[in-house]
């Protein structure tokens, strides 16, 4: 739980800071003249909460968390630790898989929520420093088309990402074979499949809920 | 008693065990010898239901392992200790936690657990290592902890998968001694698979040779030492033509 949550925070926040900056600059560039500048706030807000931060964080964590789970369980598999658990009358699924899935499903939205706040802050700071906007304008834009759905949509999405990444990591890890090389291959496959799954889920949620 | 009854097991096109039958009487140590990759570990894993037979099966005290339900399997596993080839200690746990894990599953009270940890560590001469992690131990020490983890369950049977392979001769002798001790002090029935003949002769009461999927010969240590079966002779004497045969290059037995 701690490893999935706390240790993933730096990379998630790092992504969020730069996403916020780029979004603010990009939207001001796009809106030049024709549309009032406070729409920068709107675009930053929507993009950060609904799409970019959840997905980019998900992709980064697919690398971190997915690879970590797959490598850990893969190592346990090829060194017979999984079988050792079974001979001690434990069920490897409930003992190894369930806690990881619960941790990832619960921690992903928390990490993403913090990243979203960070993304908004960095967008706001960029806007008032580099774009000559005032805080009032930024917040006005932010609230313009705001719906509560913007928040929970991103968080529900990230829950599904966490679930998918942990599930894939566990499945891949437990079916590892072929020594250290096999474990490396397993981790790689988990990351690739996890990233693909995130993009598919992202599209699915867009179709289902937007 | 553990009874292998006409066990057959293939992985894909590869027939590993073909009509493997063997009786492991209580109170003794039975050793299965055979070339690497002939299916010794595969046979052992059937005893605790880690693998399912294609046909035939294993009976433990009259129960057919692959017919057991979940609870039956839990009960079976709690009376069989399994010592893995490379110990298979849990990396993320200390020695104490490794040994306690199986006891916790059996709901042994906390105080009794600590007692058993101490007892079993003493039996393998590893007192004082409770708080160390597997990574801090040598290969031989890990094997000893692996044996302690099995012993702590007070099992009726212990299965050893290549207990001495990869160890220096002195450490191997220590492990042999521990296996003999486990039988003498605790009365455990042992089933050992190995290709280390020195170990087989030291710890075994009976020796069986696995060859091409089934038991080639079984007998007392003395009978095996005096065998006239050319395949068994080659193996226990470690003659080079045996290596060629092991690779499957020689199909005819040279006597
Ligand atoms: N889970 C498995 N899947 C596929 N093949 C396996 C599996 N376990 C063992 N084998 C194959 O079965 C054969 C016997 O293996 P094993 O029992 O480990 O030999 P050993 O006698 O050295 O212990 C080997 O060729 C091995 O590749
Ligand atoms: Mg083996």
Short mmCIF file of N, CA and C in Angstrom, two decimals, chain A residues 110-202:
data_model
loop_
_atom_site.label_atom_id
_atom_site.label_comp_id
_atom_site.label_asym_id
_atom_site.label_seq_id
_atom_site.Cartn_x
_atom_site.Cartn_y
_atom_site.Cartn_z
N UNK A 110 -6.09 8.27 -5.12
CA UNK A 110 -5.50 9.21 -4.18
C UNK A 110 -4.32 9.93 -4.83
N UNK A 111 -3.46 9.13 -5.47
CA UNK A 111 -2.29 9.72 -6.14
C UNK A 111 -2.75 10.66 -7.25
N UNK A 112 -3.73 10.22 -8.02
CA UNK A 112 -4.22 11.04 -9.14
C UNK A 112 -4.86 12.33 -8.61
N UNK A 113 -5.61 12.23 -7.51
CA UNK A 113 -6.25 13.43 -6.95
C UNK A 113 -5.19 14.45 -6.57
N UNK A 114 -4.13 13.99 -5.90
CA UNK A 114 -3.05 14.91 -5.52
C UNK A 114 -2.38 15.49 -6.76
N UNK A 115 -2.23 14.65 -7.77
CA UNK A 115 -1.60 15.12 -9.01
C UNK A 115 -2.48 16.15 -9.70
N UNK A 116 -3.79 15.96 -9.63
CA UNK A 116 -4.70 16.93 -10.27
C UNK A 116 -4.59 18.28 -9.59
N UNK A 117 -4.57 18.27 -8.26
CA UNK A 117 -4.43 19.53 -7.53
C UNK A 117 -3.13 20.21 -7.95
N UNK A 118 -2.06 19.42 -8.01
CA UNK A 118 -0.77 19.97 -8.40
C UNK A 118 -0.81 20.53 -9.83
N UNK A 119 -1.47 19.81 -10.72
CA UNK A 119 -1.58 20.25 -12.11
C UNK A 119 -2.32 21.58 -12.21
N UNK A 120 -3.40 21.71 -11.45
CA UNK A 120 -4.16 22.97 -11.45
C UNK A 120 -3.31 24.11 -10.91
N UNK A 121 -2.59 23.82 -9.81
CA UNK A 121 -1.74 24.86 -9.22
C UNK A 121 -0.68 25.31 -10.21
N UNK A 122 -0.05 24.33 -10.87
CA UNK A 122 1.04 24.73 -11.76
C UNK A 122 0.48 25.45 -12.99
N UNK A 123 -0.73 25.07 -13.43
CA UNK A 123 -1.38 25.80 -14.52
C UNK A 123 -1.68 27.23 -14.11
N UNK A 124 -2.15 27.38 -12.90
CA UNK A 124 -2.50 28.71 -12.38
C UNK A 124 -1.25 29.58 -12.25
N UNK A 125 -0.19 29.00 -11.69
CA UNK A 125 1.04 29.78 -11.52
C UNK A 125 1.59 30.21 -12.88
N UNK A 126 1.55 29.28 -13.83
CA UNK A 126 2.01 29.62 -15.18
C UNK A 126 1.17 30.76 -15.75
N UNK A 127 -0.15 30.64 -15.57
CA UNK A 127 -1.05 31.63 -16.14
C UNK A 127 -0.78 33.03 -15.58
N UNK A 128 -0.61 33.15 -14.27
CA UNK A 128 -0.43 34.50 -13.73
C UNK A 128 0.99 35.02 -13.95
N UNK A 129 1.95 34.13 -14.10
CA UNK A 129 3.32 34.60 -14.29
C UNK A 129 3.70 34.81 -15.76
N UNK A 130 3.29 33.90 -16.61
CA UNK A 130 3.74 33.97 -18.00
C UNK A 130 2.68 34.52 -18.95
N UNK A 131 1.43 34.53 -18.51
CA UNK A 131 0.38 34.90 -19.46
C UNK A 131 -0.32 36.21 -19.08
N UNK A 132 0.16 36.87 -18.05
CA UNK A 132 -0.46 38.13 -17.62
C UNK A 132 -1.94 37.98 -17.30
N UNK A 133 -2.32 36.80 -16.79
CA UNK A 133 -3.69 36.66 -16.32
C UNK A 133 -3.72 36.96 -14.83
N UNK A 134 -4.90 37.30 -14.35
CA UNK A 134 -5.02 37.47 -12.89
C UNK A 134 -5.62 36.20 -12.32
N UNK A 135 -5.47 36.03 -11.03
CA UNK A 135 -6.05 34.87 -10.36
C UNK A 135 -7.56 34.85 -10.57
N UNK A 136 -8.17 36.03 -10.51
CA UNK A 136 -9.63 36.12 -10.67
C UNK A 136 -10.05 35.57 -12.04
N UNK A 137 -9.32 35.97 -13.06
CA UNK A 137 -9.64 35.50 -14.41
C UNK A 137 -9.50 33.97 -14.50
N UNK A 138 -8.37 33.46 -13.95
CA UNK A 138 -8.11 32.03 -14.02
C UNK A 138 -9.22 31.24 -13.34
N UNK A 139 -9.58 31.70 -12.16
CA UNK A 139 -10.62 30.98 -11.40
C UNK A 139 -11.97 31.09 -12.10
N UNK A 140 -12.23 32.25 -12.69
CA UNK A 140 -13.47 32.43 -13.43
C UNK A 140 -13.57 31.39 -14.56
N UNK A 141 -12.46 31.23 -15.28
CA UNK A 141 -12.42 30.24 -16.36
C UNK A 141 -12.59 28.83 -15.83
N UNK A 142 -11.92 28.58 -14.73
CA UNK A 142 -11.96 27.26 -14.11
C UNK A 142 -13.39 26.86 -13.76
N UNK A 143 -14.17 27.85 -13.27
CA UNK A 143 -15.52 27.53 -12.79
C UNK A 143 -16.56 27.57 -13.89
N UNK A 144 -16.16 28.05 -15.07
CA UNK A 144 -17.12 28.34 -16.11
C UNK A 144 -18.00 27.13 -16.47
N UNK A 145 -17.37 26.06 -16.91
CA UNK A 145 -18.16 24.88 -17.30
C UNK A 145 -17.94 23.74 -16.31
N UNK A 146 -17.50 24.11 -15.11
CA UNK A 146 -17.17 23.06 -14.15
C UNK A 146 -18.41 22.25 -13.76
N UNK A 147 -18.21 20.92 -13.74
CA UNK A 147 -19.26 20.06 -13.20
C UNK A 147 -18.59 19.14 -12.18
N UNK A 148 -19.36 18.68 -11.23
CA UNK A 148 -18.80 17.77 -10.22
C UNK A 148 -18.28 16.49 -10.90
N UNK A 149 -18.95 16.15 -12.00
CA UNK A 149 -18.56 14.97 -12.75
C UNK A 149 -17.08 15.00 -13.18
N UNK A 150 -16.56 16.20 -13.46
CA UNK A 150 -15.16 16.33 -13.88
C UNK A 150 -14.24 15.65 -12.87
N UNK A 151 -14.58 15.82 -11.61
CA UNK A 151 -13.72 15.26 -10.57
C UNK A 151 -13.89 13.75 -10.47
N UNK A 152 -15.14 13.32 -10.27
CA UNK A 152 -15.27 11.87 -10.03
C UNK A 152 -14.98 11.05 -11.27
N UNK A 153 -15.19 11.62 -12.43
CA UNK A 153 -14.89 10.89 -13.65
C UNK A 153 -13.41 10.51 -13.71
N UNK A 154 -12.55 11.50 -13.44
CA UNK A 154 -11.10 11.24 -13.45
C UNK A 154 -10.71 10.22 -12.39
N UNK A 155 -11.39 10.30 -11.25
CA UNK A 155 -11.00 9.39 -10.15
C UNK A 155 -11.50 7.97 -10.39
N UNK A 156 -12.69 7.85 -10.92
CA UNK A 156 -13.21 6.51 -11.25
C UNK A 156 -12.30 5.86 -12.30
N UNK A 157 -11.93 6.70 -13.28
CA UNK A 157 -11.03 6.20 -14.31
C UNK A 157 -9.74 5.68 -13.69
N UNK A 158 -9.19 6.46 -12.78
CA UNK A 158 -7.90 6.05 -12.22
C UNK A 158 -8.03 4.81 -11.35
N UNK A 159 -9.20 4.65 -10.72
CA UNK A 159 -9.43 3.39 -9.98
C UNK A 159 -9.35 2.21 -10.94
N UNK A 160 -10.01 2.34 -12.09
CA UNK A 160 -10.00 1.23 -13.04
C UNK A 160 -8.59 0.99 -13.57
N UNK A 161 -7.83 2.07 -13.71
CA UNK A 161 -6.43 1.89 -14.14
C UNK A 161 -5.64 1.11 -13.10
N UNK A 162 -5.82 1.47 -11.83
CA UNK A 162 -5.11 0.80 -10.75
C UNK A 162 -5.45 -0.68 -10.72
N UNK A 163 -6.75 -0.96 -10.84
CA UNK A 163 -7.21 -2.35 -10.84
C UNK A 163 -6.57 -3.12 -11.99
N UNK A 164 -6.62 -2.52 -13.19
CA UNK A 164 -6.11 -3.22 -14.37
C UNK A 164 -4.60 -3.47 -14.26
N UNK A 165 -3.89 -2.44 -13.82
CA UNK A 165 -2.43 -2.57 -13.75
C UNK A 165 -2.02 -3.65 -12.75
N UNK A 166 -2.66 -3.65 -11.57
CA UNK A 166 -2.31 -4.64 -10.55
C UNK A 166 -2.69 -6.04 -11.02
N UNK A 167 -3.86 -6.15 -11.63
CA UNK A 167 -4.32 -7.46 -12.09
C UNK A 167 -3.37 -8.03 -13.14
N UNK A 168 -2.99 -7.18 -14.09
CA UNK A 168 -2.08 -7.62 -15.15
C UNK A 168 -0.72 -7.99 -14.55
N UNK A 169 -0.22 -7.15 -13.65
CA UNK A 169 1.07 -7.43 -12.99
C UNK A 169 1.04 -8.77 -12.28
N UNK A 170 -0.05 -9.04 -11.56
CA UNK A 170 -0.16 -10.30 -10.80
C UNK A 170 -0.24 -11.49 -11.75
N UNK A 171 -1.10 -11.37 -12.76
CA UNK A 171 -1.27 -12.50 -13.67
C UNK A 171 0.03 -12.83 -14.39
N UNK A 172 0.66 -11.77 -14.89
CA UNK A 172 1.92 -11.98 -15.61
C UNK A 172 2.97 -12.56 -14.66
N UNK A 173 3.07 -11.98 -13.48
CA UNK A 173 4.08 -12.41 -12.51
C UNK A 173 3.91 -13.87 -12.13
N UNK A 174 2.68 -14.26 -11.82
CA UNK A 174 2.46 -15.63 -11.36
C UNK A 174 2.68 -16.66 -12.47
N UNK A 175 2.61 -16.20 -13.73
CA UNK A 175 2.84 -17.19 -14.80
C UNK A 175 4.24 -17.08 -15.37
N UNK A 176 5.15 -16.41 -14.65
CA UNK A 176 6.52 -16.27 -15.13
C UNK A 176 7.21 -17.63 -15.16
N UNK A 177 8.15 -17.76 -16.11
CA UNK A 177 8.98 -18.96 -16.11
C UNK A 177 10.30 -18.59 -16.76
N UNK A 178 11.31 -19.40 -16.53
CA UNK A 178 12.58 -19.20 -17.24
C UNK A 178 13.57 -18.29 -16.53
N UNK A 179 13.65 -18.40 -15.20
CA UNK A 179 14.72 -17.73 -14.46
C UNK A 179 14.68 -16.21 -14.54
N UNK A 180 15.85 -15.59 -14.32
CA UNK A 180 15.95 -14.14 -14.24
C UNK A 180 15.51 -13.50 -15.56
N UNK A 181 15.90 -14.12 -16.65
CA UNK A 181 15.54 -13.58 -17.96
C UNK A 181 14.02 -13.57 -18.12
N UNK A 182 13.40 -14.66 -17.69
CA UNK A 182 11.95 -14.76 -17.77
C UNK A 182 11.27 -13.69 -16.95
N UNK A 183 11.83 -13.38 -15.78
CA UNK A 183 11.23 -12.35 -14.92
C UNK A 183 11.32 -10.99 -15.60
N UNK A 184 12.45 -10.71 -16.24
CA UNK A 184 12.61 -9.45 -16.95
C UNK A 184 11.58 -9.32 -18.07
N UNK A 185 11.42 -10.40 -18.82
CA UNK A 185 10.47 -10.39 -19.93
C UNK A 185 9.05 -10.19 -19.39
N UNK A 186 8.76 -10.86 -18.27
CA UNK A 186 7.44 -10.75 -17.67
C UNK A 186 7.12 -9.32 -17.27
N UNK A 187 8.10 -8.65 -16.65
CA UNK A 187 7.88 -7.27 -16.21
C UNK A 187 7.62 -6.37 -17.42
N UNK A 188 8.40 -6.60 -18.46
CA UNK A 188 8.23 -5.79 -19.67
C UNK A 188 6.84 -6.00 -20.26
N UNK A 189 6.42 -7.26 -20.35
CA UNK A 189 5.10 -7.56 -20.91
C UNK A 189 3.98 -6.93 -20.07
N UNK A 190 4.19 -6.94 -18.76
CA UNK A 190 3.17 -6.36 -17.88
C UNK A 190 3.03 -4.87 -18.14
N UNK A 191 4.16 -4.19 -18.34
CA UNK A 191 4.13 -2.74 -18.58
C UNK A 191 3.43 -2.43 -19.91
N UNK A 192 3.81 -3.17 -20.94
CA UNK A 192 3.24 -2.91 -22.27
C UNK A 192 1.73 -3.17 -22.25
N UNK A 193 1.35 -4.33 -21.72
CA UNK A 193 -0.07 -4.68 -21.68
C UNK A 193 -0.84 -3.69 -20.80
N UNK A 194 -0.21 -3.29 -19.68
CA UNK A 194 -0.84 -2.34 -18.77
C UNK A 194 -1.11 -1.01 -19.47
N UNK A 195 -0.12 -0.53 -20.22
CA UNK A 195 -0.27 0.75 -20.92
C UNK A 195 -1.38 0.66 -21.97
N UNK A 196 -1.40 -0.46 -22.69
CA UNK A 196 -2.45 -0.63 -23.69
C UNK A 196 -3.82 -0.65 -23.04
N UNK A 197 -3.89 -1.36 -21.92
CA UNK A 197 -5.16 -1.50 -21.21
C UNK A 197 -5.66 -0.13 -20.74
N UNK A 198 -4.74 0.72 -20.30
CA UNK A 198 -5.13 2.05 -19.83
C UNK A 198 -5.77 2.85 -20.96
N UNK A 199 -5.15 2.80 -22.14
CA UNK A 199 -5.69 3.56 -23.27
C UNK A 199 -7.05 3.02 -23.68
N UNK A 200 -7.19 1.68 -23.66
CA UNK A 200 -8.48 1.08 -24.00
C UNK A 200 -9.55 1.49 -22.98
N UNK A 201 -9.19 1.38 -21.71
CA UNK A 201 -10.15 1.74 -20.65
C UNK A 201 -10.53 3.22 -20.76
N UNK A 202 -9.54 4.04 -21.08
CA UNK A 202 -9.77 5.48 -21.20
C UNK A 202 -10.84 5.74 -22.26
#
